[in-house]
Amino acid sequence: MATEVEAVGGRTRAVRDWAAARLDEVVDDLAVLVDTETPSTDPVLLAAGAAVLTGWVLETWTGSTATTLGEGPGAVLQVDAPGSRDGTLVLLGHLDTVFDAGTVEARPFAVTDGVARGPGVFDMKAGLVQGVYAVAALDALRMPRPSVRLLVNADEEVGSLGSRSLLVDAAAGADAVLVLEPGGVAGTVKTARKGVGLWTVTATGIAAHAGLDPEAGASAVHALAALTGHLVGLADPAAGTTVNVGVLTGGTRPNVVADHARMEIDVRARTEAEAERVTAALRAWGPVDPRVRLDVAGGWNRPPWSAPAPDLVSRAEAVLASLGVAVDPREVGGASDGNILAAAGLPVLDGLGASGGGAHAEHEHVVVADLPVRIALLAGLIAGD
């Protein structure tokens, strides 16, 4: 490790210093992206945000080319920056945020006491800025690098249903995928993510008077209440499996046997075996009252990713060590599009975006002083040997 640290140290520190000297410019570009609202559910704003991002990347990456894969909400922006060495690395990110239109008006981008705030700043517009600056730094400092392909979708926060096949096809054959999702602290990298299963269960029963004729009814609410207990019992914290019934609604009045009910379920699993176990147990369950009909819709939105790429992890460790930062590898419960590309057989390292916290919340923030370090980390991973 000492030899590897020495080999990358000078170049990595040069990138960090280059980025630190341009920190005001980095923050200004971040401000533009954050104040350009891109809610997942607003195709007009997403298209406008994609245009802003595309124009900026093409201006920053000399000689790059851009294309749009697909159309509509599942479209993917692809920007290619040819390299001076063999090979191709993918930088993976998303443009959409969970915040509704108008949020920026109430909470515009701002920096206070070294902390940048604003909707989507941490998840994950700062990651996009860091990825673009990492390539720009390598080129400005005339450091050899492979070709880089930036892939940015606009439906990640709603499951990447339209973009997943486009991402897999566009990343095919890449040497590695570096995911620009947020990190946490300066040394964070994410080496595994749980899979996410999402289901909706609708129960249809028979309405009846709860006092005069209860036996004539078949309660959909009672059926889903029993199913809730069954599902909660499927959780296995020791194996990393969690089950959450986040929505449960049904019925009309307390004196009416409910003829309809609906539930929404979120399952997280570390392994394919656990994912299959929970799926089978959900599908096999039936209500005690056979007159209640269940309709189960959904499945695994993103597969578990539990096979880290050791070469990428050791490279990140060496790059960070050369900057005086200890690597902080983490396994997390939240999934990303990195899960999809890992399942396609590509080496993936995730969580390479900003230091900060508060994803999806009003207190979402980024530590400005860490931006040059994170840019240098990405540059070191891109440059490789």
XYZ file of C-alpha atoms in Angstrom:
385
model
C 0.000 0.000 0.000
C 2.829 2.454 0.808
C 4.276 2.105 -2.701
C 0.870 2.623 -4.293
C 0.206 5.687 -2.122
C 3.523 7.199 -3.183
C 2.772 6.507 -6.842
C -0.565 8.310 -6.839
C 0.207 10.940 -4.229
C 1.724 13.698 -6.335
C -0.910 13.538 -9.045
C -3.814 13.322 -6.606
C -2.612 16.231 -4.521
C -2.135 18.262 -7.696
C -5.792 17.672 -8.598
C -6.932 18.567 -5.094
C -4.941 21.801 -5.194
C -6.232 22.592 -8.696
C -9.820 22.155 -7.505
C -9.208 24.085 -4.285
C -7.893 27.037 -6.301
C -11.163 26.994 -8.264
C -13.492 26.299 -5.368
C -15.533 29.459 -5.924
C -16.131 28.368 -9.518
C -17.090 24.859 -8.377
C -19.618 26.310 -5.931
C -21.019 28.682 -8.561
C -21.611 25.792 -10.953
C -23.236 23.804 -8.163
C -25.524 26.744 -7.419
C -26.733 26.795 -11.031
C -27.601 23.088 -10.966
C -29.356 23.271 -7.598
C -31.400 26.330 -8.520
C -32.433 24.621 -11.766
C -35.275 22.532 -10.382
C -35.608 18.953 -11.629
C -38.448 17.125 -9.831
C -38.824 13.504 -10.919
C -42.494 14.092 -11.738
C -42.136 17.198 -13.922
C -41.024 16.361 -17.482
C -40.855 20.015 -18.553
C -38.479 20.982 -15.751
C -36.471 17.790 -16.244
C -35.962 18.593 -19.923
C -34.884 22.130 -19.078
C -32.491 20.833 -16.406
C -31.008 18.288 -18.811
C -30.356 21.082 -21.307
C -28.548 23.147 -18.680
C -26.442 20.168 -17.582
C -25.613 19.150 -21.158
C -24.503 22.620 -22.172
C -22.299 22.990 -19.115
C -20.601 19.581 -19.499
C -19.911 20.115 -23.202
C -18.413 23.513 -22.417
C -16.254 22.091 -19.617
C -15.082 18.894 -21.333
C -13.247 19.992 -24.463
C -13.888 17.666 -27.392
C -16.777 15.839 -25.735
C -19.993 14.809 -27.463
C -23.492 14.376 -26.074
C -26.504 12.332 -27.051
C -29.858 11.530 -25.495
C -30.791 7.866 -25.214
C -34.497 7.122 -25.278
C -37.161 9.720 -24.713
C -39.584 10.955 -22.102
C -39.114 10.454 -18.354
C -36.768 7.490 -18.860
C -34.339 9.277 -21.164
C -30.620 9.125 -20.371
C -28.036 11.813 -21.100
C -24.764 10.344 -22.390
C -21.656 12.509 -22.670
C -18.421 10.972 -23.975
C -15.003 12.466 -23.311
C -12.339 10.643 -25.375
C -9.199 9.743 -23.461
C -5.503 9.459 -24.129
C -5.320 5.839 -22.901
C -7.141 2.639 -23.678
C -10.246 1.772 -21.725
C -13.532 3.387 -20.729
C -14.887 4.327 -17.318
C -18.505 5.203 -16.646
C -19.515 8.034 -14.319
C -23.084 7.328 -13.239
C -25.537 9.817 -11.782
C -29.062 11.146 -11.871
C -30.519 14.597 -12.408
C -33.917 14.257 -10.744
C -34.698 15.162 -7.153
C -37.538 14.354 -4.754
C -38.430 18.028 -4.282
C -41.506 19.567 -5.912
C -41.439 22.586 -8.185
C -41.298 25.767 -6.150
C -39.028 24.374 -3.433
C -36.071 26.398 -4.717
C -38.071 29.591 -4.361
C -38.522 28.836 -0.681
C -35.032 27.386 -0.139
C -32.610 28.574 -2.837
C -28.988 27.483 -2.916
C -26.953 29.145 -0.198
C -23.619 28.694 1.557
C -23.380 29.481 5.249
C -20.359 28.761 7.448
C -18.844 26.481 4.815
C -22.016 24.422 4.309
C -23.954 24.481 1.027
C -27.696 23.952 1.238
C -30.534 23.630 -1.234
C -32.892 21.001 -2.651
C -30.913 18.204 -4.272
C -27.500 19.622 -3.356
C -26.400 16.401 -1.605
C -28.508 13.904 -3.559
C -26.934 14.333 -5.969
C -26.105 17.495 -7.841
C -22.820 17.990 -6.014
C -21.781 14.525 -7.221
C -22.420 15.551 -10.813
C -20.315 18.678 -10.346
C -17.483 16.674 -8.776
C -17.473 14.158 -11.621
C -17.296 16.870 -14.272
C -14.511 18.713 -12.454
C -12.511 15.518 -11.909
C -12.226 14.960 -15.661
C -11.583 18.662 -16.274
C -8.762 18.628 -13.729
C -7.027 15.643 -15.292
C -7.177 17.279 -18.694
C -6.069 20.704 -17.467
C -3.095 19.110 -15.710
C -2.337 16.967 -18.780
C -2.641 13.716 -16.859
C -3.359 10.631 -18.984
C -6.750 9.033 -18.541
C -9.029 6.550 -20.298
C -12.184 7.622 -22.060
C -15.005 8.686 -19.749
C -18.699 8.174 -20.383
C -21.064 10.201 -18.200
C -24.532 8.655 -17.885
C -27.262 10.704 -16.208
C -30.893 9.607 -15.966
C -33.898 11.553 -14.733
C -36.075 8.861 -13.154
C -33.762 7.415 -10.496
C -35.789 8.691 -7.550
C -38.885 6.923 -8.891
C -37.201 3.589 -9.600
C -35.376 4.054 -12.943
C -38.111 2.012 -14.616
C -37.680 3.715 -17.968
C -33.917 4.130 -17.942
C -32.516 0.893 -16.529
C -32.136 -0.976 -19.820
C -30.621 2.126 -21.442
C -28.075 2.382 -18.630
C -27.113 -1.279 -18.944
C -26.666 -1.020 -22.707
C -24.703 2.251 -22.530
C -22.357 0.931 -19.833
C -21.707 -2.439 -21.485
C -18.002 -3.153 -21.874
C -16.833 -0.449 -19.485
C -13.844 -1.218 -17.278
C -15.603 0.124 -14.183
C -18.538 2.211 -13.001
C -18.004 5.076 -10.565
C -21.305 6.132 -9.015
C -21.658 9.815 -8.123
C -24.292 9.254 -5.450
C -23.515 11.071 -2.176
C -20.917 9.755 0.237
C -21.184 11.031 3.790
C -17.772 12.093 5.034
C -14.518 12.799 3.199
C -13.372 9.156 3.180
C -16.668 7.465 2.423
C -17.063 4.964 -0.386
C -19.981 2.559 -0.687
C -19.082 -1.028 -1.427
C -22.479 -2.733 -1.191
C -26.138 -1.770 -1.239
C -29.214 -3.739 -0.325
C -31.771 -4.616 -2.946
C -35.172 -2.941 -2.788
C -38.461 -4.769 -3.268
C -41.667 -2.753 -3.650
C -45.124 -4.306 -3.631
C -48.708 -3.129 -3.586
C -51.332 -5.564 -2.298
C -55.012 -4.874 -2.918
C -57.657 -6.868 -1.044
C -61.263 -7.160 -2.206
C -63.802 -8.496 0.275
C -67.575 -8.335 0.837
C -69.294 -5.426 2.542
C -71.881 -6.084 5.271
C -73.393 -4.465 8.364
C -70.923 -5.004 11.206
C -73.697 -5.465 13.782
C -76.711 -6.937 12.011
C -75.050 -9.282 9.559
C -71.268 -9.534 10.152
C -71.026 -13.135 8.968
C -72.198 -12.090 5.520
C -69.152 -9.888 5.152
C -65.551 -10.708 4.328
C -63.188 -8.050 5.646
C -60.433 -6.864 3.361
C -58.970 -4.814 6.220
C -58.747 -7.841 8.504
C -57.013 -9.789 5.759
C -54.334 -7.144 5.215
C -53.909 -6.705 8.966
C -53.105 -10.415 9.173
C -50.797 -10.094 6.181
C -49.006 -7.249 7.956
C -48.128 -9.537 10.841
C -46.957 -12.205 8.423
C -44.725 -9.740 6.571
C -43.202 -8.247 9.693
C -42.296 -11.758 10.757
C -40.288 -12.205 7.559
C -37.743 -9.588 8.608
C -34.336 -10.928 9.604
C -32.136 -8.101 10.921
C -29.185 -10.428 11.401
C -29.278 -11.248 7.691
C -29.842 -7.604 6.789
C -33.468 -8.103 5.729
C -36.031 -5.462 6.672
C -39.740 -5.282 5.908
C -41.828 -2.139 6.204
C -45.556 -1.817 5.602
C -45.528 1.903 4.967
C -49.123 2.398 3.794
C -52.259 0.542 4.937
C -55.682 1.909 4.062
C -59.181 0.551 3.582
C -62.812 0.468 4.558
C -65.433 3.181 4.748
C -67.041 3.300 8.206
C -66.553 1.524 11.541
C -69.950 -0.198 11.291
C -69.280 -1.609 7.820
C -67.282 -4.763 7.134
C -64.604 -3.448 4.767
C -64.860 -4.645 1.204
C -61.579 -3.066 0.104
C -58.112 -2.390 1.492
C -54.681 -1.617 0.135
C -51.104 -1.802 1.430
C -47.682 -0.745 0.172
C -44.599 -2.706 1.229
C -40.888 -1.895 1.184
C -38.402 -4.771 1.582
C -34.608 -4.467 1.760
C -32.351 -7.496 1.383
C -28.589 -7.954 1.331
C -28.557 -11.164 -0.741
C -30.459 -12.718 -3.623
C -31.312 -15.684 -1.391
C -33.053 -13.419 1.103
C -34.831 -11.573 -1.678
C -36.153 -14.853 -3.048
C -37.202 -16.061 0.415
C -39.291 -12.977 1.138
C -40.813 -12.965 -2.343
C -41.877 -16.603 -2.079
C -43.365 -16.093 1.387
C -45.356 -13.062 0.243
C -46.680 -14.828 -2.847
C -47.611 -17.996 -0.940
C -49.686 -16.297 1.763
C -53.456 -16.413 1.556
C -56.212 -14.939 3.764
C -58.047 -17.123 6.286
C -61.352 -16.110 4.700
C -61.231 -17.476 1.144
C -63.860 -14.958 0.040
C -61.224 -12.188 0.201
C -59.303 -11.865 -3.062
C -55.732 -10.557 -3.082
C -54.017 -8.875 -6.002
C -50.231 -8.570 -5.566
C -48.284 -6.215 -7.834
C -44.625 -5.293 -7.776
C -41.257 -6.947 -7.322
C -37.589 -6.173 -6.874
C -37.003 -2.662 -8.138
C -33.227 -3.014 -7.735
C -31.348 -6.247 -7.010
C -28.992 -6.617 -4.048
C -25.410 -5.591 -4.674
C -23.094 -7.370 -2.257
C -19.965 -8.079 -4.330
C -17.575 -5.126 -4.020
C -14.830 -4.574 -6.563
C -11.640 -5.035 -4.498
C -9.380 -3.331 -7.039
C -11.522 -0.189 -6.929
C -11.684 -0.224 -3.139
C -7.909 -0.563 -2.779
C -7.411 2.172 -5.346
C -9.726 4.477 -3.401
C -7.831 3.654 -0.225
C -4.521 4.585 -1.842
C -5.870 7.824 -3.327
C -7.401 8.942 -0.048
C -4.303 7.954 1.933
C -2.213 10.180 -0.327
C -4.492 13.036 0.748
C -4.204 12.172 4.430
C -7.753 10.793 4.603
C -8.707 7.330 5.840
C -11.036 5.341 3.591
C -14.456 4.645 5.116
C -16.082 1.744 3.197
C -19.771 1.307 3.940
C -22.626 -1.035 3.173
C -25.936 0.840 3.109
C -29.622 0.014 2.984
C -30.498 2.457 0.222
C -30.185 1.268 -3.363
C -28.952 3.155 -6.426
C -28.551 2.567 -10.135
C -25.178 1.083 -9.183
C -27.153 -2.005 -8.110
C -28.438 -2.374 -11.663
C -25.035 -2.131 -13.307
C -23.414 -4.396 -10.725
C -26.072 -6.999 -11.496
C -25.098 -6.620 -15.170
C -21.602 -7.804 -14.248
C -19.726 -4.501 -14.127
C -17.235 -3.557 -11.383
C -18.911 -0.796 -9.341
C -17.814 1.615 -6.633
C -20.562 3.806 -5.216
C -20.947 6.762 -2.863
C -18.276 8.853 -4.564
C -20.313 12.046 -4.420
C -20.300 14.775 -1.820
C -19.638 14.830 1.889
C -22.661 16.025 3.801
C -26.038 14.636 4.772
C -29.783 15.116 4.987
C -30.728 13.468 1.694
C -34.410 14.068 0.811
C -34.864 16.439 3.758
C -34.915 20.179 4.391
C -31.540 19.994 6.137
C -29.836 18.449 3.079
C -26.329 19.887 2.877
C -22.807 19.562 1.477
C -19.488 20.319 3.169
C -17.823 22.772 0.800
C -14.274 22.246 2.094
C -14.450 18.538 1.166
C -15.301 19.171 -2.488
C -11.649 19.338 -3.665
C -10.872 16.098 -1.801
C -13.808 14.301 -3.396
C -12.890 15.663 -6.838
C -9.335 14.375 -6.319
C -10.673 10.966 -5.259
C -12.668 10.674 -8.448
C -9.745 11.874 -10.558
C -7.463 9.298 -8.951
C -9.947 6.515 -9.633
C -10.397 7.648 -13.230
C -6.683 8.000 -13.938
C -5.882 4.594 -12.475
C -2.291 3.583 -13.037
